[in-house]
Amino acid sequence: MRILAIETSCDETGLTIIEAKGGVKKPSFKILANELASQVEIHKEYGGVFPALAKREHIKNLPILFEKVLKTSKVKKFDLISVTSGPGLEPALWTGIVFAKEKALEYKTPLIPVNHMEGHILSVFGKDKGEFSIPKVEFPALSLLVSGGHTEIVLIKDWMKYEVIGETLDDAVGEAFDKVARMMDLPYPGGPEISKLAEQARKEINKQRYVVSGSLGRSGDDGQRKFSPENFRADGNNISSKIISLPRPMLHSKNFDFSYSGLKTAVLYLIRDIGKLDEKTKMAIAFEFENAAIEPLIHKTKKAIEKYKIKTLIIGGGVSANKHLQREIKKNIKIKTLMPAKKLSTDNSIMIGMVAYMKYLKNKGKVPRPSSIKAEGNLKL
Ligand code: KG4
Ligand code: ZN
């Protein structure tokens, strides 16, 4: 069947025409056309996504991208239209939903709403062009979803059977990366920028250009940390007598939840104490921040794998592109682990088309009334 998929939950406008076949046991896909318009450059000025601007851009982009996918694919009709209905920014989500409803009416096609997070889960099987399929997965599976809006651990008993067993109580991990980057005058989106600086710091440490400190006392809930070469202080003049040490909030809490606002505030105070930041100090902060942000993700994922006897781990969302996270996963997780290709780790409509097919099959072709489909900013899995 031919599916038109639409994604507008945040700052990427995505349109895909995908051919799906094989049924629920052997689903396979072929991309007939795919377009993605990123608004990053527009939002850069504001240091984050500005919802009213995102809405305006989606409204402008949707018809243009639609013409493009029609032209590339030469498709004249669809069997199914799918659209992200949440979670995300409601003004942005509405633009996709309104557009999808118009097209469903015009092409007399059933319309199916898709959960964006389910898209991130299935994105590990996708490609940005050509053909691909969803192989047999050993359940129970676990998904660690890490993006600008979400930090969740999801227990997957079967496709479409999800239970969120842990989530952030405040900021998402990607949001913390973005906000800390902003505090250091780095451009939006901040995740890749922080990551770049932290990677540089790791290289410097290997070359031992940083002074390695003794034991570190930290203000987090994990108390004293033992000496390790990873605990270092920057050699720059600004912080010569200060050890950069940030908390790992909720690292040892008994649940699978996360918290990132305390870490963000700790960076804010640190920067305030230091004053002007030189390049080296930025590197040191990025390094310790990245360690502090990633450590709870690894620790809790490991605990959940043990508790639920998980067979497959699926990582999804923009932060999955983080090199330190990828290395730590490899080092610590021994079960089969799936990660999205870089182009599919961030928002896209390919993953929305994939979910639409699986959901349509699971619901035996039943779709809700178009008038009942609405934007749900906090839609749960
Ligand atoms: O999934 P996504 O594209 O959008 C949301 O649904 O939020 O994720 C975007 C987030 C941003 O916060 C961005 O800073 C973060 O993913 N990100 C990274 C990296 N690349 C993107 N965070 C850390 N390290 C990276 N390499
Ligand atoms: Zn996303």
Tab-separated table of N, CA and C in Angstrom, residues 57-174:
chain	number	residue	atom	x	y	z
A	57	GLU	N	6.418	28.432	9.357
A	57	GLU	CA	7.285	27.725	8.397
A	57	GLU	C	6.649	26.433	7.897
A	58	HIS	N	6.021	25.677	8.800
A	58	HIS	CA	5.354	24.432	8.374
A	58	HIS	C	4.269	24.738	7.332
A	59	ILE	N	3.468	25.778	7.627
A	59	ILE	CA	2.370	26.138	6.720
A	59	ILE	C	2.925	26.496	5.337
A	60	LYS	N	4.067	27.169	5.357
A	60	LYS	CA	4.705	27.567	4.096
A	60	LYS	C	5.294	26.337	3.372
A	61	ASN	N	5.939	25.463	4.145
A	61	ASN	CA	6.655	24.323	3.545
A	61	ASN	C	5.758	23.197	3.037
A	62	LEU	N	4.677	22.917	3.779
A	62	LEU	CA	3.892	21.705	3.467
A	62	LEU	C	3.466	21.592	2.001
A	63	PRO	N	2.806	22.619	1.429
A	63	PRO	CA	2.376	22.466	0.023
A	63	PRO	C	3.548	22.341	-0.943
A	64	ILE	N	4.658	23.013	-0.635
A	64	ILE	CA	5.842	22.952	-1.518
A	64	ILE	C	6.420	21.533	-1.511
A	65	LEU	N	6.582	20.987	-0.306
A	65	LEU	CA	7.137	19.632	-0.199
A	65	LEU	C	6.181	18.603	-0.795
A	66	PHE	N	4.877	18.857	-0.648
A	66	PHE	CA	3.886	17.918	-1.201
A	66	PHE	C	4.017	17.836	-2.729
A	67	GLU	N	4.158	18.987	-3.349
A	67	GLU	CA	4.343	19.000	-4.816
A	67	GLU	C	5.603	18.242	-5.197
A	68	LYS	N	6.649	18.433	-4.395
A	68	LYS	CA	7.927	17.765	-4.685
A	68	LYS	C	7.800	16.249	-4.583
A	69	VAL	N	7.179	15.740	-3.513
A	69	VAL	CA	7.088	14.272	-3.363
A	69	VAL	C	6.181	13.662	-4.438
A	70	LEU	N	5.150	14.424	-4.840
A	70	LEU	CA	4.271	13.923	-5.920
A	70	LEU	C	5.086	13.779	-7.209
A	71	LYS	N	5.881	14.815	-7.485
A	71	LYS	CA	6.669	14.852	-8.712
A	71	LYS	C	7.717	13.728	-8.728
A	72	THR	N	8.447	13.586	-7.632
A	72	THR	CA	9.506	12.563	-7.564
A	72	THR	C	8.925	11.159	-7.667
A	73	SER	N	7.843	10.917	-6.935
A	73	SER	CA	7.323	9.537	-6.849
A	73	SER	C	6.427	9.185	-8.039
A	74	LYS	N	5.890	10.206	-8.708
A	74	LYS	CA	4.900	10.044	-9.777
A	74	LYS	C	3.639	9.330	-9.292
A	75	VAL	N	3.428	9.324	-7.990
A	75	VAL	CA	2.248	8.685	-7.396
A	75	VAL	C	1.038	9.612	-7.591
A	76	LYS	N	-0.111	8.981	-7.960
A	76	LYS	CA	-1.305	9.808	-8.215
A	76	LYS	C	-2.360	9.619	-7.124
A	77	LYS	N	-2.257	8.479	-6.403
A	77	LYS	CA	-3.208	8.294	-5.289
A	77	LYS	C	-2.558	7.500	-4.150
A	78	PHE	N	-3.181	7.632	-2.975
A	78	PHE	CA	-2.633	6.970	-1.776
A	78	PHE	C	-3.648	5.977	-1.224
A	79	ASP	N	-3.130	4.981	-0.484
A	79	ASP	CA	-4.033	4.060	0.205
A	79	ASP	C	-4.251	4.493	1.650
A	80	LEU	N	-3.294	5.286	2.132
A	80	LEU	CA	-3.376	5.728	3.533
A	80	LEU	C	-2.590	7.037	3.684
A	81	ILE	N	-3.153	7.938	4.495
A	81	ILE	CA	-2.401	9.157	4.829
A	81	ILE	C	-2.154	9.120	6.335
A	82	SER	N	-0.945	9.466	6.749
A	82	SER	CA	-0.626	9.418	8.182
A	82	SER	C	0.006	10.728	8.599
A	83	VAL	N	-0.247	11.077	9.871
A	83	VAL	CA	0.281	12.353	10.369
A	83	VAL	C	0.618	12.228	11.854
A	84	THR	N	1.692	12.882	12.264
A	84	THR	CA	2.043	12.925	13.692
A	84	THR	C	0.998	13.749	14.420
A	85	SER	N	0.390	13.157	15.475
A	85	SER	CA	-0.624	13.911	16.224
A	85	SER	C	-0.110	14.313	17.601
A	86	GLY	N	1.096	13.861	17.965
A	86	GLY	CA	1.711	14.234	19.244
A	86	GLY	C	2.746	13.202	19.611
A	87	PRO	N	3.558	13.398	20.619
A	87	PRO	CA	3.682	14.647	21.355
A	87	PRO	C	4.521	15.654	20.563
A	88	GLY	N	4.446	16.907	20.977
A	88	GLY	CA	5.191	17.952	20.273
A	88	GLY	C	4.579	19.311	20.570
A	89	LEU	N	4.958	20.288	19.778
A	89	LEU	CA	4.423	21.638	19.947
A	89	LEU	C	3.049	21.694	19.268
A	90	GLU	N	2.008	22.005	20.038
A	90	GLU	CA	0.665	21.919	19.462
A	90	GLU	C	0.447	22.802	18.228
A	91	PRO	N	0.902	24.053	18.233
A	91	PRO	CA	0.691	24.861	17.007
A	91	PRO	C	1.357	24.224	15.785
A	92	ALA	N	2.514	23.585	16.007
A	92	ALA	CA	3.229	22.932	14.905
A	92	ALA	C	2.488	21.662	14.479
A	93	LEU	N	2.063	20.878	15.443
A	93	LEU	CA	1.336	19.629	15.142
A	93	LEU	C	0.069	19.915	14.329
A	94	TRP	N	-0.643	20.982	14.725
A	94	TRP	CA	-1.903	21.305	14.045
A	94	TRP	C	-1.712	21.544	12.544
A	95	THR	N	-0.588	22.157	12.183
A	95	THR	CA	-0.388	22.463	10.760
A	95	THR	C	-0.365	21.174	9.938
A	96	GLY	N	0.321	20.155	10.457
A	96	GLY	CA	0.384	18.866	9.766
A	96	GLY	C	-0.973	18.191	9.733
A	97	ILE	N	-1.684	18.270	10.860
A	97	ILE	CA	-2.989	17.606	10.958
A	97	ILE	C	-3.999	18.242	9.995
A	98	VAL	N	-4.020	19.565	9.971
A	98	VAL	CA	-4.956	20.273	9.073
A	98	VAL	C	-4.644	19.912	7.617
A	99	PHE	N	-3.360	19.922	7.287
A	99	PHE	CA	-2.933	19.596	5.922
A	99	PHE	C	-3.318	18.152	5.576
A	100	ALA	N	-3.092	17.239	6.528
A	100	ALA	CA	-3.408	15.814	6.306
A	100	ALA	C	-4.909	15.611	6.105
A	101	LYS	N	-5.696	16.330	6.883
A	101	LYS	CA	-7.162	16.204	6.754
A	101	LYS	C	-7.622	16.678	5.369
A	102	GLU	N	-7.049	17.782	4.915
A	102	GLU	CA	-7.388	18.311	3.573
A	102	GLU	C	-7.053	17.279	2.492
A	103	LYS	N	-5.867	16.694	2.627
A	103	LYS	CA	-5.419	15.730	1.603
A	103	LYS	C	-6.255	14.448	1.668
A	104	ALA	N	-6.639	14.038	2.870
A	104	ALA	CA	-7.446	12.822	3.032
A	104	ALA	C	-8.793	13.012	2.335
A	105	LEU	N	-9.321	14.230	2.440
A	105	LEU	CA	-10.597	14.554	1.815
A	105	LEU	C	-10.432	14.603	0.299
A	106	GLU	N	-9.408	15.307	-0.135
A	106	GLU	CA	-9.144	15.494	-1.568
A	106	GLU	C	-8.879	14.161	-2.272
A	107	TYR	N	-8.102	13.288	-1.622
A	107	TYR	CA	-7.727	12.010	-2.253
A	107	TYR	C	-8.628	10.846	-1.820
A	108	LYS	N	-9.659	11.165	-1.013
A	108	LYS	CA	-10.595	10.150	-0.495
A	108	LYS	C	-9.826	8.967	0.111
A	109	THR	N	-8.962	9.292	1.043
A	109	THR	CA	-8.048	8.309	1.635
A	109	THR	C	-8.243	8.255	3.142
A	110	PRO	N	-8.185	7.051	3.763
A	110	PRO	CA	-8.239	6.999	5.229
A	110	PRO	C	-7.046	7.722	5.852
A	111	LEU	N	-7.293	8.289	7.040
A	111	LEU	CA	-6.260	9.081	7.718
A	111	LEU	C	-5.951	8.461	9.081
A	112	ILE	N	-4.674	8.272	9.365
A	112	ILE	CA	-4.299	7.638	10.641
A	112	ILE	C	-3.334	8.532	11.429
A	113	PRO	N	-3.642	8.782	12.723
A	113	PRO	CA	-2.726	9.595	13.534
A	113	PRO	C	-1.595	8.722	14.087
A	114	VAL	N	-0.403	9.292	14.200
A	114	VAL	CA	0.762	8.522	14.660
A	114	VAL	C	1.426	9.229	15.843
A	115	ASN	N	1.853	8.416	16.818
A	115	ASN	CA	2.617	8.938	17.952
A	115	ASN	C	4.086	9.100	17.534
A	116	HIS	N	4.579	10.307	17.668
A	116	HIS	CA	5.951	10.653	17.250
A	116	HIS	C	7.008	9.754	17.931
A	117	MET	N	6.781	9.390	19.193
A	117	MET	CA	7.767	8.588	19.925
A	117	MET	C	7.821	7.156	19.386
A	118	GLU	N	6.665	6.670	18.959
A	118	GLU	CA	6.629	5.354	18.330
A	118	GLU	C	7.458	5.399	17.040
A	119	GLY	N	7.397	6.543	16.380
A	119	GLY	CA	8.219	6.754	15.190
A	119	GLY	C	9.696	6.633	15.518
A	120	HIS	N	10.129	7.295	16.608
A	120	HIS	CA	11.546	7.216	16.989
A	120	HIS	C	11.950	5.774	17.296
A	121	ILE	N	11.047	4.988	17.865
A	121	ILE	CA	11.373	3.576	18.166
A	121	ILE	C	11.606	2.824	16.848
A	122	LEU	N	10.672	2.945	15.909
A	122	LEU	CA	10.799	2.185	14.650
A	122	LEU	C	11.891	2.744	13.725
A	123	SER	N	12.344	3.968	14.013
A	123	SER	CA	13.345	4.582	13.128
A	123	SER	C	14.636	3.764	13.026
A	124	VAL	N	14.895	2.911	14.026
A	124	VAL	CA	16.138	2.111	13.976
A	124	VAL	C	16.149	1.138	12.794
A	125	PHE	N	14.979	0.844	12.244
A	125	PHE	CA	14.914	-0.095	11.115
A	125	PHE	C	14.885	0.622	9.770
A	126	GLY	N	14.797	1.954	9.812
A	126	GLY	CA	14.605	2.707	8.570
A	126	GLY	C	15.903	3.076	7.857
A	127	LYS	N	15.716	3.506	6.620
A	127	LYS	CA	16.814	4.090	5.846
A	127	LYS	C	16.263	5.357	5.226
A	128	ASP	N	17.139	6.265	4.806
A	128	ASP	CA	16.602	7.506	4.242
A	128	ASP	C	16.333	7.398	2.747
A	129	LYS	N	16.743	6.263	2.137
A	129	LYS	CA	16.303	6.002	0.760
A	129	LYS	C	16.300	4.500	0.492
A	130	GLY	N	15.687	4.111	-0.616
A	130	GLY	CA	15.708	2.698	-1.004
A	130	GLY	C	14.731	1.837	-0.221
A	131	GLU	N	15.108	0.558	-0.068
A	131	GLU	CA	14.202	-0.402	0.563
A	131	GLU	C	14.756	-0.910	1.887
A	132	PHE	N	13.871	-1.276	2.789
A	132	PHE	CA	14.295	-1.858	4.070
A	132	PHE	C	13.106	-2.596	4.681
A	133	SER	N	13.377	-3.396	5.701
A	133	SER	CA	12.279	-4.131	6.338
A	133	SER	C	12.457	-4.136	7.854
A	134	ILE	N	11.406	-4.508	8.547
A	134	ILE	CA	11.499	-4.640	10.002
A	134	ILE	C	11.715	-6.126	10.293
A	135	PRO	N	12.908	-6.486	10.769
A	135	PRO	CA	13.179	-7.904	11.020
A	135	PRO	C	12.468	-8.398	12.280
A	136	LYS	N	12.541	-9.674	12.518
A	136	LYS	CA	11.938	-10.235	13.729
A	136	LYS	C	12.757	-9.747	14.933
A	137	VAL	N	12.047	-9.240	15.906
A	137	VAL	CA	12.724	-8.713	17.096
A	137	VAL	C	12.393	-9.604	18.280
A	138	GLU	N	13.396	-9.856	19.107
A	138	GLU	CA	13.137	-10.656	20.303
A	138	GLU	C	12.582	-9.767	21.405
A	139	PHE	N	11.373	-10.092	21.863
A	139	PHE	CA	10.746	-9.335	22.954
A	139	PHE	C	10.950	-10.082	24.267
A	140	PRO	N	10.872	-9.443	25.440
A	140	PRO	CA	10.626	-8.017	25.579
A	140	PRO	C	11.828	-7.182	25.136
A	141	ALA	N	11.490	-6.057	24.511
A	141	ALA	CA	12.515	-5.108	24.115
A	141	ALA	C	12.388	-3.877	25.013
A	142	LEU	N	13.424	-3.076	25.000
A	142	LEU	CA	13.404	-1.851	25.800
A	142	LEU	C	13.837	-0.719	24.899
A	143	SER	N	13.199	0.436	25.030
A	143	SER	CA	13.648	1.563	24.230
A	143	SER	C	14.074	2.720	25.134
A	144	LEU	N	15.238	3.248	24.844
A	144	LEU	CA	15.710	4.461	25.507
A	144	LEU	C	15.497	5.583	24.500
A	145	LEU	N	14.550	6.466	24.797
A	145	LEU	CA	14.229	7.555	23.862
A	145	LEU	C	14.780	8.870	24.405
A	146	VAL	N	15.715	9.425	23.684
A	146	VAL	CA	16.411	10.623	24.160
A	146	VAL	C	16.402	11.711	23.088
A	147	SER	N	15.600	12.752	23.346
A	147	SER	CA	15.517	13.811	22.334
A	147	SER	C	15.441	15.169	23.014
A	148	GLY	N	15.100	16.188	22.219
A	148	GLY	CA	14.977	17.528	22.780
A	148	GLY	C	13.751	17.674	23.655
A	149	GLY	N	12.768	16.798	23.454
A	149	GLY	CA	11.530	16.897	24.232
A	149	GLY	C	11.307	15.727	25.171
A	150	HIS	N	12.089	14.662	25.014
A	150	HIS	CA	11.803	13.440	25.782
A	150	HIS	C	13.018	12.724	26.318
A	151	THR	N	12.835	12.116	27.464
A	151	THR	CA	13.838	11.208	28.027
A	151	THR	C	13.021	10.101	28.678
A	152	GLU	N	12.922	8.983	28.003
A	152	GLU	CA	12.011	7.927	28.461
A	152	GLU	C	12.652	6.559	28.323
A	153	ILE	N	12.275	5.680	29.236
A	153	ILE	CA	12.603	4.262	29.066
A	153	ILE	C	11.274	3.540	28.864
A	154	VAL	N	11.163	2.864	27.739
A	154	VAL	CA	9.887	2.227	27.373
A	154	VAL	C	10.067	0.717	27.310
A	155	LEU	N	9.186	0.006	27.994
A	155	LEU	CA	9.169	-1.453	27.930
A	155	LEU	C	8.277	-1.838	26.752
A	156	ILE	N	8.808	-2.662	25.837
A	156	ILE	CA	8.040	-3.042	24.646
A	156	ILE	C	7.780	-4.546	24.718
A	157	LYS	N	6.523	-4.910	24.981
A	157	LYS	CA	6.200	-6.349	25.068
A	157	LYS	C	5.987	-6.909	23.672
A	158	ASP	N	5.492	-6.074	22.781
A	158	ASP	CA	5.286	-6.429	21.376
A	158	ASP	C	5.094	-5.102	20.639
A	159	TRP	N	5.133	-5.109	19.323
A	159	TRP	CA	4.873	-3.860	18.614
A	159	TRP	C	3.511	-3.329	19.016
A	160	MET	N	3.429	-2.071	19.258
A	160	MET	CA	2.222	-1.357	19.665
A	160	MET	C	1.820	-1.634	21.118
A	161	LYS	N	2.641	-2.400	21.840
A	161	LYS	CA	2.341	-2.640	23.271
A	161	LYS	C	3.466	-2.037	24.097
A	162	TYR	N	3.226	-0.820	24.534
A	162	TYR	CA	4.288	-0.062	25.194
A	162	TYR	C	3.918	0.284	26.631
A	163	GLU	N	4.932	0.348	27.476
A	163	GLU	CA	4.729	0.846	28.830
A	163	GLU	C	5.924	1.722	29.183
A	164	VAL	N	5.641	2.980	29.476
A	164	VAL	CA	6.734	3.889	29.868
A	164	VAL	C	7.077	3.560	31.324
A	165	ILE	N	8.285	3.051	31.580
A	165	ILE	CA	8.643	2.677	32.952
A	165	ILE	C	9.506	3.738	33.638
A	166	GLY	N	9.985	4.693	32.863
A	166	GLY	CA	10.757	5.780	33.466
A	166	GLY	C	10.779	6.975	32.540
A	167	GLU	N	10.819	8.166	33.143
A	167	GLU	CA	10.868	9.366	32.295
A	167	GLU	C	11.463	10.527	33.077
A	168	THR	N	11.729	11.609	32.387
A	168	THR	CA	12.285	12.766	33.087
A	168	THR	C	11.171	13.463	33.866
A	169	LEU	N	11.553	13.953	35.037
A	169	LEU	CA	10.575	14.647	35.871
A	169	LEU	C	10.543	16.126	35.526
A	170	ASP	N	11.520	16.576	34.755
A	170	ASP	CA	11.554	18.005	34.398
A	170	ASP	C	12.056	18.186	32.959
A	171	ASP	N	13.318	18.578	32.776
A	171	ASP	CA	13.836	18.821	31.421
A	171	ASP	C	14.210	17.511	30.729
A	172	ALA	N	14.165	17.514	29.416
A	172	ALA	CA	14.654	16.368	28.642
A	172	ALA	C	16.164	16.508	28.500
A	173	VAL	N	16.824	15.375	28.242
A	173	VAL	CA	18.294	15.423	28.168
A	173	VAL	C	18.779	16.313	27.016
A	174	GLY	N	18.123	16.244	25.863
A	174	GLY	CA	18.508	17.078	24.718
A	174	GLY	C	18.311	18.560	25.027
